[in-house]
């Protein structure tokens, strides 16, 4: 199972750094629980379950990247951010990562903090920031929504992958001989191609849902379009 690990396996990052990121991940998830409670309703709760199941399924597609213990795969963070929001979306990804580590042995249990930080925190944060920006400047048409989903998914996958590079610089257990830039390049390029695939899947899924039930797309409900600039009144009206 170790050779098929989807995420960072035990022993890739040293214990102290793993512990620090475990605390970071725990604090971030606690904050997401607090904020997510404000969003949960009869419409969002079942959608969160569907999103978690979909993320679990897409993460089964695995691509070896670096050593036997690290690999690349579809993330699903941008899809979660668009459909259920950043707070509930991060919890969905975190739950999937915990189940994969504890039940299926995908990723080390001791590395859960690192994996959750990369995929549930950094990945979704990057995706939602882009979603919030693009939905304010692009038209809310099928094309605009598809472009938003594609770009957010692509960028979030690459940013999450580069999070591992930072973690490896802080506590990697194998000496790369000063070739950290090579690792960063490998992770970025490989995840760029993975991100293109995820972007297409995310855009197709979000557009399909929006056509049938636009009220189920969290980003369309929560992010209002930018208000037009007000025109000053002409004349001496007081």
One Martini backbone bead per residue (centre of mass of N, CA, C, O) as a GRO file, in nm:
protein
  238
    1UNK     BB    1   0.054   0.065  -0.016
    2UNK     BB    2   0.292   0.266  -0.016
    3UNK     BB    3   0.327   0.268  -0.338
    4UNK     BB    4   0.006   0.391  -0.347
    5UNK     BB    5   0.027   0.654  -0.227
    6UNK     BB    6  -0.136   0.964  -0.255
    7UNK     BB    7   0.025   1.085  -0.029
    8UNK     BB    8   0.192   1.164   0.230
    9UNK     BB    9   0.413   0.970   0.385
   10UNK     BB   10   0.568   0.822   0.614
   11UNK     BB   11   0.896   0.987   0.637
   12UNK     BB   12   0.915   1.242   0.448
   13UNK     BB   13   0.858   1.401   0.711
   14UNK     BB   14   0.933   1.519   0.993
   15UNK     BB   15   0.799   1.535   1.305
   16UNK     BB   16   0.800   1.841   1.383
   17UNK     BB   17   0.668   1.945   1.121
   18UNK     BB   18   0.417   1.767   1.136
   19UNK     BB   19   0.317   1.887   1.406
   20UNK     BB   20   0.280   2.178   1.317
   21UNK     BB   21   0.071   2.109   1.085
   22UNK     BB   22  -0.135   1.980   1.272
   23UNK     BB   23  -0.207   2.239   1.422
   24UNK     BB   24  -0.288   2.405   1.179
   25UNK     BB   25  -0.514   2.216   1.079
   26UNK     BB   26  -0.684   2.214   1.338
   27UNK     BB   27  -0.739   2.519   1.347
   28UNK     BB   28  -0.869   2.541   1.066
   29UNK     BB   29  -1.105   2.337   1.118
   30UNK     BB   30  -1.230   2.486   1.356
   31UNK     BB   31  -1.298   2.739   1.192
   32UNK     BB   32  -1.475   2.595   0.978
   33UNK     BB   33  -1.689   2.498   1.173
   34UNK     BB   34  -1.780   2.776   1.272
   35UNK     BB   35  -1.851   2.890   0.982
   36UNK     BB   36  -2.022   2.648   0.864
   37UNK     BB   37  -2.274   2.675   1.046
   38UNK     BB   38  -2.385   2.932   0.891
   39UNK     BB   39  -2.437   2.765   0.609
   40UNK     BB   40  -2.604   2.544   0.705
   41UNK     BB   41  -2.860   2.358   0.535
   42UNK     BB   42  -3.091   2.182   0.351
   43UNK     BB   43  -2.908   2.233   0.092
   44UNK     BB   44  -2.600   2.185   0.190
   45UNK     BB   45  -2.574   1.913   0.336
   46UNK     BB   46  -2.618   1.710   0.096
   47UNK     BB   47  -2.399   1.838  -0.087
   48UNK     BB   48  -2.157   1.768   0.093
   49UNK     BB   49  -2.180   1.461   0.058
   50UNK     BB   50  -2.144   1.459  -0.252
   51UNK     BB   51  -1.871   1.601  -0.260
   52UNK     BB   52  -1.710   1.398  -0.091
   53UNK     BB   53  -1.760   1.157  -0.281
   54UNK     BB   54  -1.632   1.285  -0.531
   55UNK     BB   55  -1.351   1.334  -0.417
   56UNK     BB   56  -1.288   1.044  -0.351
   57UNK     BB   57  -1.302   0.946  -0.646
   58UNK     BB   58  -1.090   1.141  -0.787
   59UNK     BB   59  -0.848   1.055  -0.588
   60UNK     BB   60  -0.803   0.766  -0.723
   61UNK     BB   61  -0.638   0.925  -0.920
   62UNK     BB   62  -0.298   0.824  -0.981
   63UNK     BB   63   0.036   1.002  -0.979
   64UNK     BB   64   0.354   0.968  -0.992
   65UNK     BB   65   0.627   1.188  -0.863
   66UNK     BB   66   0.785   1.133  -0.561
   67UNK     BB   67   0.861   0.869  -0.499
   68UNK     BB   68   0.675   0.618  -0.328
   69UNK     BB   69   0.515   0.850  -0.128
   70UNK     BB   70   0.449   1.044  -0.379
   71UNK     BB   71   0.160   1.205  -0.534
   72UNK     BB   72  -0.068   1.266  -0.792
   73UNK     BB   73  -0.397   1.433  -0.801
   74UNK     BB   74  -0.697   1.492  -0.777
   75UNK     BB   75  -0.874   1.724  -0.564
   76UNK     BB   76  -1.166   1.918  -0.549
   77UNK     BB   77  -1.160   2.209  -0.420
   78UNK     BB   78  -1.306   2.394  -0.625
   79UNK     BB   79  -1.571   2.242  -0.626
   80UNK     BB   80  -1.631   2.279  -0.326
   81UNK     BB   81  -1.621   2.591  -0.320
   82UNK     BB   82  -1.858   2.634  -0.526
   83UNK     BB   83  -2.089   2.446  -0.390
   84UNK     BB   84  -2.013   2.486  -0.044
   85UNK     BB   85  -1.767   2.634   0.013
   86UNK     BB   86  -1.482   2.686   0.205
   87UNK     BB   87  -1.561   2.559   0.479
   88UNK     BB   88  -1.709   2.298   0.395
   89UNK     BB   89  -1.501   2.213   0.182
   90UNK     BB   90  -1.263   2.165   0.375
   91UNK     BB   91  -1.408   1.943   0.538
   92UNK     BB   92  -1.449   1.744   0.308
   93UNK     BB   93  -1.149   1.699   0.244
   94UNK     BB   94  -1.060   1.614   0.530
   95UNK     BB   95  -1.239   1.364   0.555
   96UNK     BB   96  -1.120   1.213   0.317
   97UNK     BB   97  -0.825   1.201   0.424
   98UNK     BB   98  -0.887   1.042   0.681
   99UNK     BB   99  -1.013   0.793   0.552
  100UNK     BB  100  -0.773   0.718   0.370
  101UNK     BB  101  -0.567   0.679   0.603
  102UNK     BB  102  -0.731   0.480   0.802
  103UNK     BB  103  -0.859   0.269   0.583
  104UNK     BB  104  -0.650   0.275   0.306
  105UNK     BB  105  -0.349   0.396   0.342
  106UNK     BB  106  -0.359   0.696   0.224
  107UNK     BB  107  -0.134   0.806   0.376
  108UNK     BB  108  -0.009   0.929   0.654
  109UNK     BB  109  -0.110   0.979   0.971
  110UNK     BB  110   0.132   1.172   1.054
  111UNK     BB  111   0.059   1.351   0.769
  112UNK     BB  112  -0.222   1.492   0.788
  113UNK     BB  113  -0.150   1.789   0.834
  114UNK     BB  114  -0.012   1.827   0.560
  115UNK     BB  115  -0.245   1.738   0.370
  116UNK     BB  116  -0.460   1.933   0.477
  117UNK     BB  117  -0.310   2.194   0.425
  118UNK     BB  118  -0.277   2.163   0.118
  119UNK     BB  119  -0.585   2.076   0.030
  120UNK     BB  120  -0.794   2.217   0.245
  121UNK     BB  121  -0.648   2.502   0.263
  122UNK     BB  122  -0.473   2.604   0.027
  123UNK     BB  123  -0.641   2.510  -0.215
  124UNK     BB  124  -0.915   2.648  -0.133
  125UNK     BB  125  -0.816   2.933  -0.094
  126UNK     BB  126  -0.719   2.978  -0.383
  127UNK     BB  127  -0.986   2.913  -0.523
  128UNK     BB  128  -1.178   3.124  -0.379
  129UNK     BB  129  -1.028   3.379  -0.453
  130UNK     BB  130  -1.069   3.342  -0.758
  131UNK     BB  131  -1.373   3.321  -0.760
  132UNK     BB  132  -1.432   3.600  -0.636
  133UNK     BB  133  -1.291   3.756  -0.863
  134UNK     BB  134  -1.418   3.639  -1.131
  135UNK     BB  135  -1.728   3.687  -1.055
  136UNK     BB  136  -1.679   4.011  -1.072
  137UNK     BB  137  -1.563   4.026  -1.390
  138UNK     BB  138  -1.740   3.812  -1.500
  139UNK     BB  139  -1.982   3.684  -1.659
  140UNK     BB  140  -2.293   3.512  -1.567
  141UNK     BB  141  -2.225   3.272  -1.754
  142UNK     BB  142  -2.137   2.980  -1.878
  143UNK     BB  143  -1.853   3.076  -1.955
  144UNK     BB  144  -1.776   3.225  -1.694
  145UNK     BB  145  -1.811   2.979  -1.506
  146UNK     BB  146  -1.610   2.792  -1.651
  147UNK     BB  147  -1.358   2.967  -1.622
  148UNK     BB  148  -1.358   2.987  -1.317
  149UNK     BB  149  -1.337   2.683  -1.256
  150UNK     BB  150  -1.081   2.621  -1.417
  151UNK     BB  151  -0.880   2.820  -1.290
  152UNK     BB  152  -0.918   2.741  -0.993
  153UNK     BB  153  -0.832   2.444  -1.025
  154UNK     BB  154  -0.554   2.477  -1.147
  155UNK     BB  155  -0.424   2.660  -0.928
  156UNK     BB  156  -0.485   2.488  -0.672
  157UNK     BB  157  -0.310   2.244  -0.748
  158UNK     BB  158  -0.035   2.388  -0.769
  159UNK     BB  159  -0.031   2.521  -0.487
  160UNK     BB  160  -0.056   2.260  -0.323
  161UNK     BB  161   0.206   2.133  -0.433
  162UNK     BB  162   0.396   2.367  -0.327
  163UNK     BB  163   0.348   2.310  -0.030
  164UNK     BB  164   0.531   2.061  -0.021
  165UNK     BB  165   0.796   2.205  -0.082
  166UNK     BB  166   0.803   2.368   0.177
  167UNK     BB  167   0.792   2.126   0.369
  168UNK     BB  168   1.054   1.994   0.264
  169UNK     BB  169   1.242   2.226   0.338
  170UNK     BB  170   1.177   2.201   0.652
  171UNK     BB  171   1.151   1.840   0.667
  172UNK     BB  172   1.315   1.665   0.493
  173UNK     BB  173   1.463   1.326   0.487
  174UNK     BB  174   1.592   1.395   0.203
  175UNK     BB  175   1.867   1.464   0.023
  176UNK     BB  176   1.880   1.683  -0.273
  177UNK     BB  177   2.139   1.857  -0.322
  178UNK     BB  178   1.996   2.147  -0.379
  179UNK     BB  179   1.722   2.044  -0.562
  180UNK     BB  180   1.451   2.208  -0.505
  181UNK     BB  181   1.384   2.328  -0.782
  182UNK     BB  182   1.335   2.056  -0.917
  183UNK     BB  183   1.093   1.977  -0.742
  184UNK     BB  184   0.919   2.222  -0.808
  185UNK     BB  185   0.908   2.170  -1.113
  186UNK     BB  186   0.782   1.890  -1.104
  187UNK     BB  187   0.526   1.963  -0.948
  188UNK     BB  188   0.420   2.190  -1.133
  189UNK     BB  189   0.406   2.044  -1.407
  190UNK     BB  190   0.242   1.793  -1.329
  191UNK     BB  191   0.002   1.967  -1.197
  192UNK     BB  192  -0.077   2.118  -1.449
  193UNK     BB  193  -0.199   1.874  -1.596
  194UNK     BB  194  -0.390   1.793  -1.372
  195UNK     BB  195  -0.538   2.070  -1.364
  196UNK     BB  196  -0.666   2.052  -1.641
  197UNK     BB  197  -0.842   1.810  -1.580
  198UNK     BB  198  -0.984   1.935  -1.333
  199UNK     BB  199  -1.099   2.182  -1.477
  200UNK     BB  200  -1.287   2.028  -1.668
  201UNK     BB  201  -1.451   1.882  -1.451
  202UNK     BB  202  -1.541   2.131  -1.289
  203UNK     BB  203  -1.679   2.290  -1.514
  204UNK     BB  204  -1.885   2.074  -1.597
  205UNK     BB  205  -2.022   2.036  -1.320
  206UNK     BB  206  -2.104   2.329  -1.253
  207UNK     BB  207  -2.268   2.389  -1.508
  208UNK     BB  208  -2.472   2.162  -1.474
  209UNK     BB  209  -2.586   2.255  -1.204
  210UNK     BB  210  -2.659   2.553  -1.289
  211UNK     BB  211  -2.874   2.475  -1.503
  212UNK     BB  212  -3.066   2.324  -1.297
  213UNK     BB  213  -2.937   2.442  -0.992
  214UNK     BB  214  -2.825   2.746  -0.901
  215UNK     BB  215  -2.888   2.729  -0.583
  216UNK     BB  216  -2.642   2.505  -0.539
  217UNK     BB  217  -2.440   2.741  -0.590
  218UNK     BB  218  -2.264   2.907  -0.368
  219UNK     BB  219  -2.115   3.130  -0.531
  220UNK     BB  220  -2.380   3.257  -0.652
  221UNK     BB  221  -2.505   3.335  -0.373
  222UNK     BB  222  -2.256   3.479  -0.208
  223UNK     BB  223  -2.153   3.620  -0.479
  224UNK     BB  224  -2.177   3.928  -0.574
  225UNK     BB  225  -2.195   4.145  -0.798
  226UNK     BB  226  -2.073   4.420  -0.903
  227UNK     BB  227  -2.143   4.733  -0.856
  228UNK     BB  228  -2.230   4.994  -1.013
  229UNK     BB  229  -2.143   5.293  -1.078
  230UNK     BB  230  -2.221   5.588  -0.964
  231UNK     BB  231  -2.413   5.863  -1.072
  232UNK     BB  232  -2.402   6.180  -1.060
  233UNK     BB  233  -2.591   6.432  -1.004
  234UNK     BB  234  -2.771   6.669  -1.189
  235UNK     BB  235  -2.760   6.965  -1.039
  236UNK     BB  236  -2.941   7.131  -0.751
  237UNK     BB  237  -2.999   6.896  -0.578
  238UNK     BB  238  -3.074   6.836  -0.212
   0.00000   0.00000   0.00000
